[in-house]
């Protein structure tokens, strides 16, 4: 059976310039990696399983093979394994809708590192974020502090970051070194772009104050052989990509 989210994709030839940018800045945006049809299909599948508040959904791909295909697409895996210089595994997935006019629309994540949750001491995790619609400051895009991946896991204040109480902002609030205060960089994405984030990159997001939703499909990967925390909600486990 043919699906929109097919494993039949070409690989992506990551350039030396892209490789160097990621390892210097701890993030990278690949433009137009996903087609409009692919983005619409991802969003459609998650909307079918969303509650009335469009709360975050973790690991739905484990129930829907078509969504799981996205984790294993050659055009994605080739980028991941080029960046970690090794074979990699998938760990978990999540959809953050920021659906306009819902409880979570104004959700703005505090500055945190994803690896504060994964606890991979080598920092060998990264997360892709597929923009299913355009993402910009007003509708809640992310911002990063380039180069912070070189700091390892920074001290942080643990905070509830899944189905948090109304009015609370998620994200393990970290102590950002002062030298990064003026380096904040907004990540502007068009539908179909893929944003790649190093596990130790400090980042946060804005609230959505518009009538336009900002769904991002996130998939976390880890370098082969690296330890990680399973997590109570995330239920991380390794999935082969080949």
PDB file of C-alpha atoms in Angstrom:
ATOM      1  CA  UNK A   1       0.000   0.000   0.000  1.00  0.00           C
ATOM      2  CA  UNK A   2       1.404   3.404  -0.973  1.00  0.00           C
ATOM      3  CA  UNK A   3       1.391   6.107   1.685  1.00  0.00           C
ATOM      4  CA  UNK A   4       2.122   9.806   1.610  1.00  0.00           C
ATOM      5  CA  UNK A   5       4.709   9.334   4.367  1.00  0.00           C
ATOM      6  CA  UNK A   6       6.744   6.760   2.503  1.00  0.00           C
ATOM      7  CA  UNK A   7      10.189   5.344   3.192  1.00  0.00           C
ATOM      8  CA  UNK A   8      10.864   5.670  -0.520  1.00  0.00           C
ATOM      9  CA  UNK A   9      12.772   8.956  -0.384  1.00  0.00           C
ATOM     10  CA  UNK A  10      16.237   9.852  -1.641  1.00  0.00           C
ATOM     11  CA  UNK A  11      19.042  10.469   0.810  1.00  0.00           C
ATOM     12  CA  UNK A  12      20.177  14.021   1.504  1.00  0.00           C
ATOM     13  CA  UNK A  13      23.764  14.956   0.784  1.00  0.00           C
ATOM     14  CA  UNK A  14      24.750  17.186   3.668  1.00  0.00           C
ATOM     15  CA  UNK A  15      27.303  19.754   2.563  1.00  0.00           C
ATOM     16  CA  UNK A  16      30.510  20.469   4.459  1.00  0.00           C
ATOM     17  CA  UNK A  17      29.215  23.985   5.056  1.00  0.00           C
ATOM     18  CA  UNK A  18      26.026  22.645   6.675  1.00  0.00           C
ATOM     19  CA  UNK A  19      28.006  20.159   8.761  1.00  0.00           C
ATOM     20  CA  UNK A  20      30.367  22.856   9.989  1.00  0.00           C
ATOM     21  CA  UNK A  21      27.515  25.271  10.750  1.00  0.00           C
ATOM     22  CA  UNK A  22      25.749  22.705  12.921  1.00  0.00           C
ATOM     23  CA  UNK A  23      28.837  21.803  14.922  1.00  0.00           C
ATOM     24  CA  UNK A  24      29.742  25.458  15.445  1.00  0.00           C
ATOM     25  CA  UNK A  25      26.249  26.763  16.222  1.00  0.00           C
ATOM     26  CA  UNK A  26      24.419  23.678  17.573  1.00  0.00           C
ATOM     27  CA  UNK A  27      21.503  23.981  15.144  1.00  0.00           C
ATOM     28  CA  UNK A  28      20.719  23.807  11.435  1.00  0.00           C
ATOM     29  CA  UNK A  29      17.686  24.466   9.228  1.00  0.00           C
ATOM     30  CA  UNK A  30      17.246  22.378   6.080  1.00  0.00           C
ATOM     31  CA  UNK A  31      14.914  24.223   3.725  1.00  0.00           C
ATOM     32  CA  UNK A  32      12.035  22.510   1.895  1.00  0.00           C
ATOM     33  CA  UNK A  33      12.966  18.981   2.970  1.00  0.00           C
ATOM     34  CA  UNK A  34       9.317  17.969   3.273  1.00  0.00           C
ATOM     35  CA  UNK A  35       6.637  18.497   0.665  1.00  0.00           C
ATOM     36  CA  UNK A  36       3.388  20.300   1.369  1.00  0.00           C
ATOM     37  CA  UNK A  37       1.566  16.981   1.010  1.00  0.00           C
ATOM     38  CA  UNK A  38       3.835  15.311   3.585  1.00  0.00           C
ATOM     39  CA  UNK A  39       3.371  18.175   6.049  1.00  0.00           C
ATOM     40  CA  UNK A  40      -0.397  18.117   5.628  1.00  0.00           C
ATOM     41  CA  UNK A  41      -0.488  14.356   6.180  1.00  0.00           C
ATOM     42  CA  UNK A  42       1.555  14.550   9.401  1.00  0.00           C
ATOM     43  CA  UNK A  43      -0.703  17.292  10.721  1.00  0.00           C
ATOM     44  CA  UNK A  44      -3.863  15.434   9.663  1.00  0.00           C
ATOM     45  CA  UNK A  45      -2.858  12.246  11.477  1.00  0.00           C
ATOM     46  CA  UNK A  46      -2.139  14.108  14.702  1.00  0.00           C
ATOM     47  CA  UNK A  47      -5.337  16.159  14.494  1.00  0.00           C
ATOM     48  CA  UNK A  48      -7.295  12.908  14.306  1.00  0.00           C
ATOM     49  CA  UNK A  49      -5.888  11.992  17.727  1.00  0.00           C
ATOM     50  CA  UNK A  50      -5.848  15.436  19.365  1.00  0.00           C
ATOM     51  CA  UNK A  51      -7.961  16.314  22.395  1.00  0.00           C
ATOM     52  CA  UNK A  52     -10.057  19.491  22.596  1.00  0.00           C
ATOM     53  CA  UNK A  53      -7.056  21.505  23.844  1.00  0.00           C
ATOM     54  CA  UNK A  54      -4.631  20.104  21.271  1.00  0.00           C
ATOM     55  CA  UNK A  55      -2.338  18.956  24.061  1.00  0.00           C
ATOM     56  CA  UNK A  56       1.106  17.620  23.180  1.00  0.00           C
ATOM     57  CA  UNK A  57       1.107  14.023  21.898  1.00  0.00           C
ATOM     58  CA  UNK A  58       4.073  11.740  22.605  1.00  0.00           C
ATOM     59  CA  UNK A  59       5.028   8.635  20.598  1.00  0.00           C
ATOM     60  CA  UNK A  60       1.899   8.359  18.456  1.00  0.00           C
ATOM     61  CA  UNK A  61       4.168   6.896  15.772  1.00  0.00           C
ATOM     62  CA  UNK A  62       4.308   3.684  17.810  1.00  0.00           C
ATOM     63  CA  UNK A  63       0.640   3.191  16.958  1.00  0.00           C
ATOM     64  CA  UNK A  64       0.642   4.569  13.393  1.00  0.00           C
ATOM     65  CA  UNK A  65       3.213   3.035  11.022  1.00  0.00           C
ATOM     66  CA  UNK A  66       2.888   5.894   8.528  1.00  0.00           C
ATOM     67  CA  UNK A  67       4.037   8.368  11.190  1.00  0.00           C
ATOM     68  CA  UNK A  68       6.826   6.017  12.261  1.00  0.00           C
ATOM     69  CA  UNK A  69       8.067   6.082   8.660  1.00  0.00           C
ATOM     70  CA  UNK A  70       9.046   9.721   9.130  1.00  0.00           C
ATOM     71  CA  UNK A  71      11.625   8.728  11.758  1.00  0.00           C
ATOM     72  CA  UNK A  72      13.211   6.301   9.279  1.00  0.00           C
ATOM     73  CA  UNK A  73      13.014   8.273   6.026  1.00  0.00           C
ATOM     74  CA  UNK A  74      16.367   8.072   4.193  1.00  0.00           C
ATOM     75  CA  UNK A  75      16.321  11.832   3.575  1.00  0.00           C
ATOM     76  CA  UNK A  76      16.186  12.338   7.355  1.00  0.00           C
ATOM     77  CA  UNK A  77      18.405   9.495   8.554  1.00  0.00           C
ATOM     78  CA  UNK A  78      21.196  10.440   6.143  1.00  0.00           C
ATOM     79  CA  UNK A  79      21.332  13.907   7.718  1.00  0.00           C
ATOM     80  CA  UNK A  80      21.233  12.603  11.306  1.00  0.00           C
ATOM     81  CA  UNK A  81      23.984  10.051  10.798  1.00  0.00           C
ATOM     82  CA  UNK A  82      26.144  12.548   8.944  1.00  0.00           C
ATOM     83  CA  UNK A  83      25.890  14.976  11.860  1.00  0.00           C
ATOM     84  CA  UNK A  84      26.692  12.421  14.580  1.00  0.00           C
ATOM     85  CA  UNK A  85      29.338  10.674  12.422  1.00  0.00           C
ATOM     86  CA  UNK A  86      27.865   7.329  13.357  1.00  0.00           C
ATOM     87  CA  UNK A  87      24.914   5.000  13.110  1.00  0.00           C
ATOM     88  CA  UNK A  88      21.993   6.383  15.125  1.00  0.00           C
ATOM     89  CA  UNK A  89      18.726   5.237  16.667  1.00  0.00           C
ATOM     90  CA  UNK A  90      15.360   6.937  17.041  1.00  0.00           C
ATOM     91  CA  UNK A  91      14.290   7.550  20.651  1.00  0.00           C
ATOM     92  CA  UNK A  92      10.913   9.303  20.808  1.00  0.00           C
ATOM     93  CA  UNK A  93       8.503  11.573  18.955  1.00  0.00           C
ATOM     94  CA  UNK A  94       6.240  14.445  19.950  1.00  0.00           C
ATOM     95  CA  UNK A  95       3.788  16.819  18.328  1.00  0.00           C
ATOM     96  CA  UNK A  96       3.519  20.304  19.806  1.00  0.00           C
ATOM     97  CA  UNK A  97       0.543  21.948  18.100  1.00  0.00           C
ATOM     98  CA  UNK A  98       0.393  25.474  19.531  1.00  0.00           C
ATOM     99  CA  UNK A  99      -3.079  25.429  18.013  1.00  0.00           C
ATOM    100  CA  UNK A 100      -4.524  28.922  17.817  1.00  0.00           C
ATOM    101  CA  UNK A 101      -7.189  29.825  20.394  1.00  0.00           C
ATOM    102  CA  UNK A 102      -6.553  26.797  22.637  1.00  0.00           C
ATOM    103  CA  UNK A 103      -5.165  26.334  26.151  1.00  0.00           C
ATOM    104  CA  UNK A 104      -1.676  25.659  24.815  1.00  0.00           C
ATOM    105  CA  UNK A 105      -1.510  28.427  22.213  1.00  0.00           C
ATOM    106  CA  UNK A 106       0.330  30.783  24.571  1.00  0.00           C
ATOM    107  CA  UNK A 107       2.673  28.083  25.835  1.00  0.00           C
ATOM    108  CA  UNK A 108       6.201  29.492  25.799  1.00  0.00           C
ATOM    109  CA  UNK A 109       8.991  27.135  26.823  1.00  0.00           C
ATOM    110  CA  UNK A 110      11.601  28.558  29.173  1.00  0.00           C
ATOM    111  CA  UNK A 111      15.263  28.337  28.165  1.00  0.00           C
ATOM    112  CA  UNK A 112      16.321  24.701  28.511  1.00  0.00           C
ATOM    113  CA  UNK A 113      18.424  21.931  26.987  1.00  0.00           C
ATOM    114  CA  UNK A 114      16.724  18.794  25.661  1.00  0.00           C
ATOM    115  CA  UNK A 115      19.593  16.717  26.978  1.00  0.00           C
ATOM    116  CA  UNK A 116      18.683  17.762  30.524  1.00  0.00           C
ATOM    117  CA  UNK A 117      15.907  15.186  30.002  1.00  0.00           C
ATOM    118  CA  UNK A 118      17.871  12.603  27.980  1.00  0.00           C
ATOM    119  CA  UNK A 119      20.973  12.832  30.227  1.00  0.00           C
ATOM    120  CA  UNK A 120      23.361  11.553  27.552  1.00  0.00           C
ATOM    121  CA  UNK A 121      26.666  12.588  29.081  1.00  0.00           C
ATOM    122  CA  UNK A 122      28.420  12.791  25.717  1.00  0.00           C
ATOM    123  CA  UNK A 123      25.641  15.056  24.403  1.00  0.00           C
ATOM    124  CA  UNK A 124      25.106  12.676  21.513  1.00  0.00           C
ATOM    125  CA  UNK A 125      21.396  13.368  21.040  1.00  0.00           C
ATOM    126  CA  UNK A 126      19.687  15.648  18.572  1.00  0.00           C
ATOM    127  CA  UNK A 127      16.094  16.473  17.741  1.00  0.00           C
ATOM    128  CA  UNK A 128      14.533  17.335  14.405  1.00  0.00           C
ATOM    129  CA  UNK A 129      11.518  19.630  14.224  1.00  0.00           C
ATOM    130  CA  UNK A 130       9.427  19.451  11.054  1.00  0.00           C
ATOM    131  CA  UNK A 131       7.442  22.627  10.403  1.00  0.00           C
ATOM    132  CA  UNK A 132       3.976  21.435   9.370  1.00  0.00           C
ATOM    133  CA  UNK A 133       3.012  25.105   8.925  1.00  0.00           C
ATOM    134  CA  UNK A 134       5.022  28.330   8.836  1.00  0.00           C
ATOM    135  CA  UNK A 135       6.694  29.167  12.175  1.00  0.00           C
ATOM    136  CA  UNK A 136       7.647  32.709  13.135  1.00  0.00           C
ATOM    137  CA  UNK A 137       7.933  34.793  16.309  1.00  0.00           C
ATOM    138  CA  UNK A 138       4.279  35.841  16.576  1.00  0.00           C
ATOM    139  CA  UNK A 139       2.889  32.297  16.300  1.00  0.00           C
ATOM    140  CA  UNK A 140       5.381  30.716  18.661  1.00  0.00           C
ATOM    141  CA  UNK A 141       8.576  29.671  16.914  1.00  0.00           C
ATOM    142  CA  UNK A 142      11.729  28.654  18.761  1.00  0.00           C
ATOM    143  CA  UNK A 143      14.826  30.652  19.572  1.00  0.00           C
ATOM    144  CA  UNK A 144      18.330  29.324  20.240  1.00  0.00           C
ATOM    145  CA  UNK A 145      21.567  30.400  21.851  1.00  0.00           C
ATOM    146  CA  UNK A 146      24.207  29.321  19.300  1.00  0.00           C
ATOM    147  CA  UNK A 147      27.271  27.563  20.640  1.00  0.00           C
ATOM    148  CA  UNK A 148      25.804  26.551  23.998  1.00  0.00           C
ATOM    149  CA  UNK A 149      26.171  22.868  23.088  1.00  0.00           C
ATOM    150  CA  UNK A 150      29.861  23.283  23.919  1.00  0.00           C
ATOM    151  CA  UNK A 151      28.992  23.856  27.593  1.00  0.00           C
ATOM    152  CA  UNK A 152      27.749  20.348  28.339  1.00  0.00           C
ATOM    153  CA  UNK A 153      24.640  19.981  30.498  1.00  0.00           C
ATOM    154  CA  UNK A 154      24.200  23.291  32.331  1.00  0.00           C
ATOM    155  CA  UNK A 155      22.748  23.618  35.862  1.00  0.00           C
ATOM    156  CA  UNK A 156      18.958  23.773  35.740  1.00  0.00           C
ATOM    157  CA  UNK A 157      15.783  23.948  37.799  1.00  0.00           C
ATOM    158  CA  UNK A 158      13.538  20.941  37.029  1.00  0.00           C
ATOM    159  CA  UNK A 159      10.029  21.878  35.917  1.00  0.00           C
ATOM    160  CA  UNK A 160       7.003  19.943  34.726  1.00  0.00           C
ATOM    161  CA  UNK A 161       7.189  19.846  30.940  1.00  0.00           C
ATOM    162  CA  UNK A 162       4.327  17.610  29.800  1.00  0.00           C
ATOM    163  CA  UNK A 163       0.670  18.426  30.377  1.00  0.00           C
ATOM    164  CA  UNK A 164       1.795  21.128  32.787  1.00  0.00           C
ATOM    165  CA  UNK A 165      -0.779  22.944  34.880  1.00  0.00           C
ATOM    166  CA  UNK A 166      -2.690  25.816  33.269  1.00  0.00           C
ATOM    167  CA  UNK A 167      -0.678  29.023  33.340  1.00  0.00           C
ATOM    168  CA  UNK A 168       2.641  27.259  33.945  1.00  0.00           C
ATOM    169  CA  UNK A 169       5.414  27.365  31.355  1.00  0.00           C
ATOM    170  CA  UNK A 170       7.310  24.153  30.619  1.00  0.00           C
ATOM    171  CA  UNK A 171      11.048  23.639  30.242  1.00  0.00           C
ATOM    172  CA  UNK A 172      13.783  22.783  32.753  1.00  0.00           C
ATOM    173  CA  UNK A 173      14.843  26.362  33.469  1.00  0.00           C
ATOM    174  CA  UNK A 174      18.629  26.530  33.122  1.00  0.00           C
ATOM    175  CA  UNK A 175      21.308  28.946  34.255  1.00  0.00           C
ATOM    176  CA  UNK A 176      22.509  30.476  30.990  1.00  0.00           C
ATOM    177  CA  UNK A 177      26.112  31.756  31.092  1.00  0.00           C
ATOM    178  CA  UNK A 178      26.201  35.535  30.736  1.00  0.00           C
ATOM    179  CA  UNK A 179      28.403  35.396  27.631  1.00  0.00           C
ATOM    180  CA  UNK A 180      25.421  34.047  25.670  1.00  0.00           C
ATOM    181  CA  UNK A 181      22.877  36.685  26.710  1.00  0.00           C
ATOM    182  CA  UNK A 182      23.254  38.698  23.474  1.00  0.00           C
ATOM    183  CA  UNK A 183      23.351  35.674  21.149  1.00  0.00           C
ATOM    184  CA  UNK A 184      19.634  34.857  21.110  1.00  0.00           C
ATOM    185  CA  UNK A 185      18.609  33.837  17.564  1.00  0.00           C
ATOM    186  CA  UNK A 186      15.039  33.329  16.346  1.00  0.00           C
ATOM    187  CA  UNK A 187      14.426  30.277  14.147  1.00  0.00           C
ATOM    188  CA  UNK A 188      12.060  31.261  11.341  1.00  0.00           C
ATOM    189  CA  UNK A 189      10.706  28.349   9.301  1.00  0.00           C
ATOM    190  CA  UNK A 190       8.506  27.867   6.299  1.00  0.00           C
ATOM    191  CA  UNK A 191       6.220  24.879   5.973  1.00  0.00           C
ATOM    192  CA  UNK A 192       8.364  21.894   4.996  1.00  0.00           C
ATOM    193  CA  UNK A 193      11.588  23.121   6.605  1.00  0.00           C
ATOM    194  CA  UNK A 194      13.365  20.868   9.104  1.00  0.00           C
ATOM    195  CA  UNK A 195      15.106  22.401  12.119  1.00  0.00           C
ATOM    196  CA  UNK A 196      17.822  20.248  13.736  1.00  0.00           C
ATOM    197  CA  UNK A 197      18.827  20.928  17.326  1.00  0.00           C
ATOM    198  CA  UNK A 198      21.816  19.571  19.253  1.00  0.00           C
ATOM    199  CA  UNK A 199      20.771  18.013  22.561  1.00  0.00           C
ATOM    200  CA  UNK A 200      22.884  20.484  24.544  1.00  0.00           C
ATOM    201  CA  UNK A 201      21.781  23.629  22.701  1.00  0.00           C
ATOM    202  CA  UNK A 202      20.011  26.078  25.014  1.00  0.00           C
ATOM    203  CA  UNK A 203      16.697  27.153  23.487  1.00  0.00           C
ATOM    204  CA  UNK A 204      13.148  28.210  24.230  1.00  0.00           C
ATOM    205  CA  UNK A 205      10.012  29.280  22.368  1.00  0.00           C
ATOM    206  CA  UNK A 206       7.464  32.082  22.143  1.00  0.00           C
ATOM    207  CA  UNK A 207       3.741  31.951  22.791  1.00  0.00           C
ATOM    208  CA  UNK A 208       1.310  32.000  19.889  1.00  0.00           C
ATOM    209  CA  UNK A 209      -0.576  35.310  19.834  1.00  0.00           C
ATOM    210  CA  UNK A 210      -2.047  34.873  16.339  1.00  0.00           C
ATOM    211  CA  UNK A 211      -4.883  33.060  14.598  1.00  0.00           C
ATOM    212  CA  UNK A 212      -2.386  30.737  12.911  1.00  0.00           C
ATOM    213  CA  UNK A 213      -1.298  27.442  14.490  1.00  0.00           C
ATOM    214  CA  UNK A 214       2.332  26.366  14.761  1.00  0.00           C
ATOM    215  CA  UNK A 215       2.512  22.555  14.692  1.00  0.00           C
ATOM    216  CA  UNK A 216       6.006  21.065  14.930  1.00  0.00           C
ATOM    217  CA  UNK A 217       6.604  17.327  14.679  1.00  0.00           C
ATOM    218  CA  UNK A 218       9.691  16.527  16.759  1.00  0.00           C
ATOM    219  CA  UNK A 219      11.775  13.344  16.624  1.00  0.00           C
ATOM    220  CA  UNK A 220      14.727  12.685  18.914  1.00  0.00           C
ATOM    221  CA  UNK A 221      17.718  10.579  17.885  1.00  0.00           C
ATOM    222  CA  UNK A 222      20.799   9.289  19.677  1.00  0.00           C
ATOM    223  CA  UNK A 223      24.197   8.106  18.546  1.00  0.00           C
ATOM    224  CA  UNK A 224      24.555   4.324  18.655  1.00  0.00           C
ATOM    225  CA  UNK A 225      25.903   2.974  21.940  1.00  0.00           C
ATOM    226  CA  UNK A 226      25.142   6.053  24.067  1.00  0.00           C
ATOM    227  CA  UNK A 227      23.180   5.721  27.341  1.00  0.00           C
ATOM    228  CA  UNK A 228      20.052   7.773  28.071  1.00  0.00           C
ATOM    229  CA  UNK A 229      17.188   8.090  30.551  1.00  0.00           C
ATOM    230  CA  UNK A 230      13.927   6.399  29.580  1.00  0.00           C
ATOM    231  CA  UNK A 231      11.796   9.050  31.288  1.00  0.00           C
ATOM    232  CA  UNK A 232       8.389   8.697  32.951  1.00  0.00           C
ATOM    233  CA  UNK A 233       6.363  10.372  30.193  1.00  0.00           C
ATOM    234  CA  UNK A 234       8.728  10.181  27.221  1.00  0.00           C
ATOM    235  CA  UNK A 235       9.241   6.404  27.473  1.00  0.00           C
ATOM    236  CA  UNK A 236      12.348   6.646  25.274  1.00  0.00           C
ATOM    237  CA  UNK A 237      13.562   3.486  23.608  1.00  0.00           C
ATOM    238  CA  UNK A 238      15.852   2.770  20.690  1.00  0.00           C
ATOM    239  CA  UNK A 239      14.404   2.139  17.247  1.00  0.00           C
ATOM    240  CA  UNK A 240      16.564   0.897  14.406  1.00  0.00           C
ATOM    241  CA  UNK A 241      16.605   3.235  11.415  1.00  0.00           C
ATOM    242  CA  UNK A 242      17.719   0.675   8.821  1.00  0.00           C
TER     243      UNK A 242
END
